[in-house]
mmCIF file of C-alpha atoms in Angstrom:
data_model
loop_
_atom_site.group_PDB
_atom_site.id
_atom_site.type_symbol
_atom_site.label_atom_id
_atom_site.label_comp_id
_atom_site.label_asym_id
_atom_site.label_seq_id
_atom_site.Cartn_x
_atom_site.Cartn_y
_atom_site.Cartn_z
ATOM 1 C CA UNK A 1 225.804 158.102 -22.705
ATOM 2 C CA UNK A 2 228.856 156.300 -24.070
ATOM 3 C CA UNK A 3 228.351 155.721 -27.764
ATOM 4 C CA UNK A 4 228.404 152.168 -29.066
ATOM 5 C CA UNK A 5 227.294 150.941 -32.430
ATOM 6 C CA UNK A 6 228.040 148.286 -35.010
ATOM 7 C CA UNK A 7 231.666 148.831 -36.075
ATOM 8 C CA UNK A 8 234.655 147.227 -37.740
ATOM 9 C CA UNK A 9 237.218 149.011 -35.555
ATOM 10 C CA UNK A 10 239.065 147.555 -32.574
ATOM 11 C CA UNK A 11 241.847 148.636 -30.255
ATOM 12 C CA UNK A 12 242.912 151.940 -28.669
ATOM 13 C CA UNK A 13 243.507 153.650 -31.984
ATOM 14 C CA UNK A 14 240.318 152.428 -33.557
ATOM 15 C CA UNK A 15 242.229 150.013 -35.863
ATOM 16 C CA UNK A 16 240.165 149.155 -38.942
ATOM 17 C CA UNK A 17 240.377 145.362 -39.040
ATOM 18 C CA UNK A 18 238.120 144.926 -42.067
ATOM 19 C CA UNK A 19 241.096 145.501 -44.419
ATOM 20 C CA UNK A 20 242.959 142.619 -42.792
ATOM 21 C CA UNK A 21 240.230 140.184 -43.807
ATOM 22 C CA UNK A 22 239.257 141.465 -47.233
ATOM 23 C CA UNK A 23 241.318 142.589 -50.203
ATOM 24 C CA UNK A 24 239.548 145.312 -52.183
ATOM 25 C CA UNK A 25 238.738 144.703 -55.846
ATOM 26 C CA UNK A 26 240.569 147.214 -57.992
ATOM 27 C CA UNK A 27 238.529 149.346 -60.392
ATOM 28 C CA UNK A 28 235.289 147.931 -59.050
ATOM 29 C CA UNK A 29 232.024 149.418 -60.263
ATOM 30 C CA UNK A 30 230.219 151.863 -57.943
ATOM 31 C CA UNK A 31 227.156 150.677 -56.002
ATOM 32 C CA UNK A 32 223.955 150.457 -58.004
ATOM 33 C CA UNK A 33 222.080 153.773 -57.862
ATOM 34 C CA UNK A 34 218.832 151.825 -57.508
ATOM 35 C CA UNK A 35 219.861 150.192 -54.241
ATOM 36 C CA UNK A 36 218.233 152.035 -51.374
ATOM 37 C CA UNK A 37 219.592 152.282 -47.841
ATOM 38 C CA UNK A 38 216.592 152.236 -45.511
ATOM 39 C CA UNK A 39 216.750 153.884 -42.093
ATOM 40 C CA UNK A 40 214.102 153.660 -39.385
ATOM 41 C CA UNK A 41 214.177 155.597 -36.127
ATOM 42 C CA UNK A 42 212.167 154.522 -33.090
ATOM 43 C CA UNK A 43 211.532 157.181 -30.471
ATOM 44 C CA UNK A 44 210.912 155.603 -27.083
ATOM 45 C CA UNK A 45 212.700 152.511 -25.772
ATOM 46 C CA UNK A 46 209.833 151.315 -23.591
ATOM 47 C CA UNK A 47 207.930 148.061 -23.990
ATOM 48 C CA UNK A 48 206.087 149.186 -27.123
ATOM 49 C CA UNK A 49 209.111 150.785 -28.771
ATOM 50 C CA UNK A 50 211.309 147.765 -28.215
ATOM 51 C CA UNK A 51 208.634 145.325 -29.409
ATOM 52 C CA UNK A 52 208.439 147.375 -32.610
ATOM 53 C CA UNK A 53 212.236 147.532 -32.949
ATOM 54 C CA UNK A 54 212.589 143.794 -32.385
ATOM 55 C CA UNK A 55 209.918 142.994 -34.982
ATOM 56 C CA UNK A 56 211.460 145.372 -37.530
ATOM 57 C CA UNK A 57 214.809 143.612 -37.073
ATOM 58 C CA UNK A 58 213.462 140.075 -37.371
ATOM 59 C CA UNK A 59 211.478 141.017 -40.484
ATOM 60 C CA UNK A 60 214.527 142.633 -42.135
ATOM 61 C CA UNK A 61 212.780 145.956 -42.800
ATOM 62 C CA UNK A 62 215.729 148.313 -42.309
ATOM 63 C CA UNK A 63 219.434 148.606 -43.041
ATOM 64 C CA UNK A 64 219.840 150.985 -40.115
ATOM 65 C CA UNK A 65 217.887 151.314 -36.881
ATOM 66 C CA UNK A 66 218.262 154.321 -34.570
ATOM 67 C CA UNK A 67 216.842 154.355 -31.043
ATOM 68 C CA UNK A 68 216.165 157.503 -29.009
ATOM 69 C CA UNK A 69 215.050 157.693 -25.384
ATOM 70 C CA UNK A 70 215.459 160.015 -22.401
ATOM 71 C CA UNK A 71 216.808 157.280 -20.070
ATOM 72 C CA UNK A 72 220.483 156.717 -20.955
ATOM 73 C CA UNK A 73 221.087 153.480 -19.056
ATOM 74 C CA UNK A 74 217.983 151.739 -20.346
ATOM 75 C CA UNK A 75 218.628 153.004 -23.866
ATOM 76 C CA UNK A 76 222.209 151.705 -23.927
ATOM 77 C CA UNK A 77 221.114 148.405 -22.397
ATOM 78 C CA UNK A 78 218.420 147.888 -25.026
ATOM 79 C CA UNK A 79 220.829 148.786 -27.827
ATOM 80 C CA UNK A 80 223.487 146.353 -26.593
ATOM 81 C CA UNK A 81 220.934 143.609 -26.074
ATOM 82 C CA UNK A 82 219.824 143.918 -29.705
ATOM 83 C CA UNK A 83 223.405 144.168 -30.983
ATOM 84 C CA UNK A 84 224.332 140.982 -29.147
ATOM 85 C CA UNK A 85 221.677 139.160 -31.190
ATOM 86 C CA UNK A 86 223.394 140.166 -34.456
ATOM 87 C CA UNK A 87 224.365 136.576 -35.260
ATOM 88 C CA UNK A 88 220.714 135.571 -35.322
ATOM 89 C CA UNK A 89 219.317 138.567 -37.234
ATOM 90 C CA UNK A 90 219.535 140.056 -40.723
ATOM 91 C CA UNK A 91 222.407 142.558 -40.972
ATOM 92 C CA UNK A 92 221.226 145.885 -39.574
ATOM 93 C CA UNK A 93 223.295 148.699 -38.118
ATOM 94 C CA UNK A 94 221.867 149.475 -34.670
ATOM 95 C CA UNK A 95 222.727 152.587 -32.703
ATOM 96 C CA UNK A 96 221.206 154.774 -30.017
ATOM 97 C CA UNK A 97 221.534 158.216 -28.501
ATOM 98 C CA UNK A 98 219.815 160.804 -26.347
ATOM 99 C CA UNK A 99 220.504 163.268 -29.179
ATOM 100 C CA UNK A 100 217.965 163.426 -32.029
ATOM 101 C CA UNK A 101 220.743 164.062 -34.546
ATOM 102 C CA UNK A 102 221.167 160.280 -34.618
ATOM 103 C CA UNK A 103 217.848 160.097 -36.510
ATOM 104 C CA UNK A 104 219.166 162.202 -39.415
ATOM 105 C CA UNK A 105 218.183 160.904 -42.832
ATOM 106 C CA UNK A 106 215.471 158.553 -41.579
ATOM 107 C CA UNK A 107 212.946 157.218 -44.062
ATOM 108 C CA UNK A 108 210.485 156.454 -41.270
ATOM 109 C CA UNK A 109 210.304 157.879 -37.737
ATOM 110 C CA UNK A 110 208.140 155.849 -35.357
ATOM 111 C CA UNK A 111 207.104 157.692 -32.200
ATOM 112 C CA UNK A 112 206.152 155.511 -29.235
ATOM 113 C CA UNK A 113 207.312 157.782 -26.401
ATOM 114 C CA UNK A 114 204.662 158.870 -23.958
ATOM 115 C CA UNK A 115 203.092 158.370 -20.580
ATOM 116 C CA UNK A 116 201.947 154.791 -20.019
ATOM 117 C CA UNK A 117 198.226 154.186 -19.973
ATOM 118 C CA UNK A 118 197.024 153.508 -16.434
ATOM 119 C CA UNK A 119 194.669 150.505 -16.028
ATOM 120 C CA UNK A 120 191.104 151.738 -16.534
ATOM 121 C CA UNK A 121 192.244 155.044 -18.036
ATOM 122 C CA UNK A 122 190.770 156.213 -21.345
ATOM 123 C CA UNK A 123 193.289 156.873 -24.107
ATOM 124 C CA UNK A 124 191.922 160.390 -24.483
ATOM 125 C CA UNK A 125 192.844 161.194 -20.878
ATOM 126 C CA UNK A 126 196.474 160.837 -21.838
ATOM 127 C CA UNK A 127 196.479 163.805 -24.195
ATOM 128 C CA UNK A 128 197.570 166.501 -21.758
ATOM 129 C CA UNK A 129 200.296 164.327 -20.288
ATOM 130 C CA UNK A 130 201.801 163.634 -23.703
ATOM 131 C CA UNK A 131 201.408 167.040 -25.333
ATOM 132 C CA UNK A 132 204.470 168.600 -23.669
ATOM 133 C CA UNK A 133 206.545 165.570 -24.600
ATOM 134 C CA UNK A 134 205.634 165.875 -28.281
ATOM 135 C CA UNK A 135 206.757 169.502 -28.345
ATOM 136 C CA UNK A 136 210.254 168.206 -27.568
ATOM 137 C CA UNK A 137 210.122 165.236 -29.965
ATOM 138 C CA UNK A 138 208.509 166.236 -33.253
ATOM 139 C CA UNK A 139 210.426 169.436 -34.182
ATOM 140 C CA UNK A 140 213.881 167.779 -34.037
ATOM 141 C CA UNK A 141 212.623 164.791 -36.047
ATOM 142 C CA UNK A 142 211.322 167.169 -38.719
ATOM 143 C CA UNK A 143 214.623 169.068 -38.634
ATOM 144 C CA UNK A 144 216.923 166.072 -39.072
ATOM 145 C CA UNK A 145 214.669 164.038 -41.414
ATOM 146 C CA UNK A 146 212.611 166.552 -43.399
ATOM 147 C CA UNK A 147 211.663 163.967 -46.035
ATOM 148 C CA UNK A 148 210.653 161.190 -43.646
ATOM 149 C CA UNK A 149 207.259 159.721 -42.858
ATOM 150 C CA UNK A 150 206.096 160.172 -39.266
ATOM 151 C CA UNK A 151 204.262 157.185 -37.802
ATOM 152 C CA UNK A 152 202.688 157.985 -34.435
ATOM 153 C CA UNK A 153 201.937 155.138 -32.018
ATOM 154 C CA UNK A 154 201.724 157.035 -28.700
ATOM 155 C CA UNK A 155 198.236 157.348 -27.215
ATOM 156 C CA UNK A 156 195.795 158.954 -27.646
ATOM 157 C CA UNK A 157 197.046 158.267 -31.152
ATOM 158 C CA UNK A 158 194.488 160.262 -33.163
ATOM 159 C CA UNK A 159 194.888 163.510 -31.238
ATOM 160 C CA UNK A 160 198.669 163.106 -31.040
ATOM 161 C CA UNK A 161 198.883 162.465 -34.788
ATOM 162 C CA UNK A 162 197.136 165.807 -35.233
ATOM 163 C CA UNK A 163 199.669 167.374 -32.838
ATOM 164 C CA UNK A 164 202.565 165.796 -34.778
ATOM 165 C CA UNK A 165 201.170 167.161 -38.048
ATOM 166 C CA UNK A 166 200.906 170.680 -36.636
ATOM 167 C CA UNK A 167 204.355 170.594 -35.017
ATOM 168 C CA UNK A 168 206.171 169.046 -37.987
ATOM 169 C CA UNK A 169 204.822 171.225 -40.767
ATOM 170 C CA UNK A 170 204.759 168.091 -42.954
ATOM 171 C CA UNK A 171 202.158 167.485 -45.637
ATOM 172 C CA UNK A 172 199.392 165.359 -44.047
ATOM 173 C CA UNK A 173 200.102 162.390 -46.317
ATOM 174 C CA UNK A 174 203.435 161.968 -44.459
ATOM 175 C CA UNK A 175 201.949 162.018 -40.933
ATOM 176 C CA UNK A 176 200.137 158.810 -40.021
ATOM 177 C CA UNK A 177 198.791 157.312 -36.800
ATOM 178 C CA UNK A 178 198.872 153.565 -36.164
ATOM 179 C CA UNK A 179 195.154 154.025 -35.516
ATOM 180 C CA UNK A 180 192.887 150.995 -35.700
ATOM 181 C CA UNK A 181 195.203 148.700 -37.655
ATOM 182 C CA UNK A 182 195.584 146.543 -34.537
ATOM 183 C CA UNK A 183 191.928 146.988 -33.530
ATOM 184 C CA UNK A 184 190.931 145.573 -36.926
ATOM 185 C CA UNK A 185 193.167 142.547 -36.368
ATOM 186 C CA UNK A 186 191.525 141.977 -32.992
ATOM 187 C CA UNK A 187 188.132 142.407 -34.659
ATOM 188 C CA UNK A 188 188.880 139.734 -37.272
ATOM 189 C CA UNK A 189 190.078 137.344 -34.585
ATOM 190 C CA UNK A 190 186.957 137.832 -32.466
ATOM 191 C CA UNK A 191 184.645 137.712 -35.471
ATOM 192 C CA UNK A 192 186.128 134.428 -36.664
ATOM 193 C CA UNK A 193 185.767 133.045 -33.146
ATOM 194 C CA UNK A 194 182.120 134.103 -32.875
ATOM 195 C CA UNK A 195 181.230 132.752 -36.329
ATOM 196 C CA UNK A 196 183.330 129.595 -35.895
ATOM 197 C CA UNK A 197 185.195 130.118 -39.162
ATOM 198 C CA UNK A 198 188.866 130.289 -40.101
ATOM 199 C CA UNK A 199 190.287 133.714 -39.317
ATOM 200 C CA UNK A 200 191.873 133.815 -42.792
ATOM 201 C CA UNK A 201 188.398 133.808 -44.333
ATOM 202 C CA UNK A 202 187.718 137.024 -42.447
ATOM 203 C CA UNK A 203 191.233 138.387 -42.927
ATOM 204 C CA UNK A 204 190.753 138.810 -46.653
ATOM 205 C CA UNK A 205 187.577 140.818 -46.205
ATOM 206 C CA UNK A 206 186.875 144.434 -45.358
ATOM 207 C CA UNK A 207 186.612 143.714 -41.646
ATOM 208 C CA UNK A 208 187.611 147.169 -40.493
ATOM 209 C CA UNK A 209 187.346 149.080 -37.280
ATOM 210 C CA UNK A 210 187.476 152.796 -38.140
ATOM 211 C CA UNK A 211 187.189 156.125 -36.349
ATOM 212 C CA UNK A 212 188.877 156.730 -33.012
ATOM 213 C CA UNK A 213 191.394 154.245 -31.700
ATOM 214 C CA UNK A 214 189.359 153.987 -28.546
ATOM 215 C CA UNK A 215 185.891 153.901 -27.078
ATOM 216 C CA UNK A 216 184.045 155.605 -29.976
ATOM 217 C CA UNK A 217 185.445 153.335 -32.694
ATOM 218 C CA UNK A 218 183.100 152.068 -35.418
ATOM 219 C CA UNK A 219 182.814 148.520 -36.753
ATOM 220 C CA UNK A 220 181.944 148.470 -40.474
ATOM 221 C CA UNK A 221 179.621 145.481 -40.372
ATOM 222 C CA UNK A 222 178.006 146.286 -43.714
ATOM 223 C CA UNK A 223 181.270 145.797 -45.652
ATOM 224 C CA UNK A 224 182.390 142.547 -44.004
ATOM 225 C CA UNK A 225 182.340 139.327 -45.988
ATOM 226 C CA UNK A 226 183.188 135.784 -44.946
ATOM 227 C CA UNK A 227 184.146 133.511 -47.823
ATOM 228 C CA UNK A 228 182.687 136.084 -50.204
ATOM 229 C CA UNK A 229 179.352 136.208 -48.373
ATOM 230 C CA UNK A 230 178.324 139.440 -46.584
ATOM 231 C CA UNK A 231 178.514 138.663 -42.882
ATOM 232 C CA UNK A 232 174.961 139.749 -42.086
ATOM 233 C CA UNK A 233 173.671 137.514 -44.903
ATOM 234 C CA UNK A 234 175.902 134.749 -43.545
ATOM 235 C CA UNK A 235 174.209 135.013 -40.176
ATOM 236 C CA UNK A 236 170.794 134.841 -41.829
ATOM 237 C CA UNK A 237 171.795 131.815 -43.906
ATOM 238 C CA UNK A 238 173.070 129.973 -40.861
ATOM 239 C CA UNK A 239 169.854 130.930 -39.075
ATOM 240 C CA UNK A 240 171.897 132.678 -36.391
ATOM 241 C CA UNK A 241 169.725 135.200 -34.632
ATOM 242 C CA UNK A 242 171.386 138.497 -33.934
ATOM 243 C CA UNK A 243 170.521 142.003 -32.887
ATOM 244 C CA UNK A 244 172.393 145.277 -33.128
ATOM 245 C CA UNK A 245 173.199 144.877 -29.445
ATOM 246 C CA UNK A 246 174.974 141.578 -30.193
ATOM 247 C CA UNK A 247 177.089 143.221 -32.883
ATOM 248 C CA UNK A 248 177.837 146.153 -30.601
ATOM 249 C CA UNK A 249 179.018 143.779 -27.882
ATOM 250 C CA UNK A 250 181.576 142.300 -30.289
ATOM 251 C CA UNK A 251 182.858 145.808 -31.079
ATOM 252 C CA UNK A 252 183.125 146.518 -27.357
ATOM 253 C CA UNK A 253 185.139 143.320 -26.939
ATOM 254 C CA UNK A 254 187.664 144.757 -29.397
ATOM 255 C CA UNK A 255 188.008 147.965 -27.372
ATOM 256 C CA UNK A 256 188.135 146.170 -24.031
ATOM 257 C CA UNK A 257 190.619 143.528 -25.193
ATOM 258 C CA UNK A 258 193.416 146.116 -25.003
ATOM 259 C CA UNK A 259 192.326 147.169 -21.521
ATOM 260 C CA UNK A 260 192.270 143.510 -20.477
ATOM 261 C CA UNK A 261 195.878 143.024 -21.578
ATOM 262 C CA UNK A 262 196.875 146.191 -19.704
ATOM 263 C CA UNK A 263 195.103 144.955 -16.577
ATOM 264 C CA UNK A 264 196.837 141.578 -16.794
ATOM 265 C CA UNK A 265 200.423 142.495 -17.717
ATOM 266 C CA UNK A 266 200.529 146.271 -17.271
ATOM 267 C CA UNK A 267 200.968 147.205 -20.936
ATOM 268 C CA UNK A 268 200.488 145.976 -24.501
ATOM 269 C CA UNK A 269 203.540 145.281 -26.635
ATOM 270 C CA UNK A 270 203.747 142.257 -28.935
ATOM 271 C CA UNK A 271 200.587 142.812 -30.962
ATOM 272 C CA UNK A 272 201.317 146.507 -31.538
ATOM 273 C CA UNK A 273 204.884 145.552 -32.452
ATOM 274 C CA UNK A 274 203.654 143.295 -35.249
ATOM 275 C CA UNK A 275 201.005 145.822 -36.297
ATOM 276 C CA UNK A 276 203.475 148.695 -36.673
ATOM 277 C CA UNK A 277 206.026 146.522 -38.487
ATOM 278 C CA UNK A 278 203.186 145.576 -40.839
ATOM 279 C CA UNK A 279 202.607 149.280 -41.560
ATOM 280 C CA UNK A 280 206.347 149.919 -41.979
ATOM 281 C CA UNK A 281 206.550 147.165 -44.586
ATOM 282 C CA UNK A 282 203.680 148.626 -46.621
ATOM 283 C CA UNK A 283 205.181 152.118 -46.465
ATOM 284 C CA UNK A 284 208.859 151.448 -47.121
ATOM 285 C CA UNK A 285 208.390 148.688 -49.672
ATOM 286 C CA UNK A 286 205.723 150.657 -51.525
ATOM 287 C CA UNK A 287 203.254 147.784 -51.253
ATOM 288 C CA UNK A 288 200.198 150.037 -51.627
ATOM 289 C CA UNK A 289 198.170 147.882 -49.286
ATOM 290 C CA UNK A 290 195.080 149.197 -47.532
ATOM 291 C CA UNK A 291 195.271 149.642 -43.768
ATOM 292 C CA UNK A 292 192.877 151.345 -41.337
ATOM 293 C CA UNK A 293 195.200 154.053 -40.015
ATOM 294 C CA UNK A 294 194.757 157.536 -38.615
ATOM 295 C CA UNK A 295 194.794 160.110 -41.417
ATOM 296 C CA UNK A 296 193.551 163.661 -41.902
ATOM 297 C CA UNK A 297 189.857 162.910 -42.379
ATOM 298 C CA UNK A 298 188.344 166.370 -42.711
ATOM 299 C CA UNK A 299 186.050 166.486 -45.745
ATOM 300 C CA UNK A 300 185.753 162.709 -46.027
ATOM 301 C CA UNK A 301 182.542 160.797 -45.247
ATOM 302 C CA UNK A 302 180.830 164.046 -44.214
ATOM 303 C CA UNK A 303 183.369 164.786 -41.469
ATOM 304 C CA UNK A 304 183.720 168.505 -40.780
ATOM 305 C CA UNK A 305 184.075 170.917 -37.880
ATOM 306 C CA UNK A 306 187.875 171.204 -37.967
ATOM 307 C CA UNK A 307 191.043 169.305 -38.752
ATOM 308 C CA UNK A 308 190.796 165.834 -37.285
ATOM 309 C CA UNK A 309 192.787 162.632 -37.664
ATOM 310 C CA UNK A 310 190.997 159.304 -37.314
ATOM 311 C CA UNK A 311 191.245 155.873 -38.868
ATOM 312 C CA UNK A 312 189.965 155.226 -42.371
ATOM 313 C CA UNK A 313 190.970 152.482 -44.840
ATOM 314 C CA UNK A 314 194.004 154.116 -46.484
ATOM 315 C CA UNK A 315 196.354 152.954 -49.211
ATOM 316 C CA UNK A 316 199.947 153.159 -47.995
ATOM 317 C CA UNK A 317 203.081 153.409 -50.107
ATOM 318 C CA UNK A 318 206.529 154.972 -50.254
ATOM 319 C CA UNK A 319 205.098 158.507 -50.185
ATOM 320 C CA UNK A 320 202.873 157.790 -47.183
ATOM 321 C CA UNK A 321 199.093 157.935 -47.544
ATOM 322 C CA UNK A 322 198.285 157.570 -51.242
ATOM 323 C CA UNK A 323 194.512 157.688 -50.915
ATOM 324 C CA UNK A 324 191.500 156.700 -48.819
ATOM 325 C CA UNK A 325 189.261 153.850 -49.973
ATOM 326 C CA UNK A 326 185.705 154.703 -50.943
ATOM 327 C CA UNK A 327 184.035 152.184 -48.642
ATOM 328 C CA UNK A 328 180.251 152.248 -48.807
ATOM 329 C CA UNK A 329 178.859 153.054 -45.358
ATOM 330 C CA UNK A 330 175.310 152.694 -44.110
ATOM 331 C CA UNK A 331 173.661 155.835 -42.753
ATOM 332 C CA UNK A 332 174.099 154.449 -39.239
ATOM 333 C CA UNK A 333 177.827 153.772 -39.755
ATOM 334 C CA UNK A 334 178.367 157.229 -41.249
ATOM 335 C CA UNK A 335 176.660 158.845 -38.252
ATOM 336 C CA UNK A 336 178.786 156.812 -35.843
ATOM 337 C CA UNK A 337 181.932 157.796 -37.708
ATOM 338 C CA UNK A 338 181.017 161.483 -37.506
ATOM 339 C CA UNK A 339 180.283 161.055 -33.791
ATOM 340 C CA UNK A 340 183.747 159.523 -33.369
ATOM 341 C CA UNK A 341 185.261 162.548 -35.120
ATOM 342 C CA UNK A 342 183.371 164.833 -32.744
ATOM 343 C CA UNK A 343 184.783 162.915 -29.755
ATOM 344 C CA UNK A 344 188.339 163.476 -30.986
ATOM 345 C CA UNK A 345 187.694 167.141 -31.832
ATOM 346 C CA UNK A 346 186.392 167.707 -28.314
ATOM 347 C CA UNK A 347 189.621 166.242 -26.909
ATOM 348 C CA UNK A 348 191.661 168.467 -29.229
ATOM 349 C CA UNK A 349 189.738 171.508 -28.060
ATOM 350 C CA UNK A 350 191.567 171.125 -24.726
ATOM 351 C CA UNK A 351 194.843 171.919 -26.501
ATOM 352 C CA UNK A 352 196.336 175.381 -26.737
ATOM 353 C CA UNK A 353 196.342 175.493 -30.530
ATOM 354 C CA UNK A 354 198.381 178.703 -30.593
ATOM 355 C CA UNK A 355 201.337 176.798 -29.156
ATOM 356 C CA UNK A 356 201.333 174.230 -31.971
#
């Protein structure tokens, strides 16, 4: 693929025109050592990858953005399309290549590459189709950016985050799955709609979906508050009758909402783009916010039986996962969370661990 990136050179000899416009200041001080150049690499230039890249650019989260994909024409087209919007975006150097060396020195590597989910297909069914791909993606990322954070978005995200951890050799705090960060946003939206309250009143609460990013996810009803009132007490106060089945149906709506989007437009893109940019901001700007993301959960909340990644409320900062929140779970929620872990472990058992 012909290389093209942001540049100040023109003409056959690569004439540097920047000197014609600006006269250098003599004896100027060196750049501040505290100023950090931030580089993000996005692996996969499909609908999800480009939605993430576009959101990262508009939110001014990186000084440099590198794109990698296996399709040269599409990759170059996407790169040029973004570069042509430079006048409307914060200044970011954008480049692309088939070669992973372009990702060298990344602070954050976001992996979106993978087989597209077929309408009606479970995320866990994707694992075998994406395993081979990850064996070609993760090792070069670890080689060229050994100090980066890996953020896995490809589905099934929990099992593939485990695969990325094994293949990279990174400490688990630097391997994160996008997990249920988006599911929790969908949950808050649906909960606000059902309760007829402002979504911001739910947004500030512990309205988390945890566990698998998929069918066995768990809604933490016991920790949810609306306007400072526990949601179950809120329902009682408003004399709104409910049963566990009603609550379970809301959780199922969260899971099925993604499938509905896939059925209607063939893929999801915009919501996951905003969700991942949200995670990138917390990580790279050391915001130490709590997000439900896929982390190594073995030993937490009674989860055992092997190494497993699933979503728990985790504090994210510049070093990756800084800790997991001690959310109080009911016995029922804890059992459901352990069942979710078992579901993921069963999917992982299909992998040839010796090859990882």
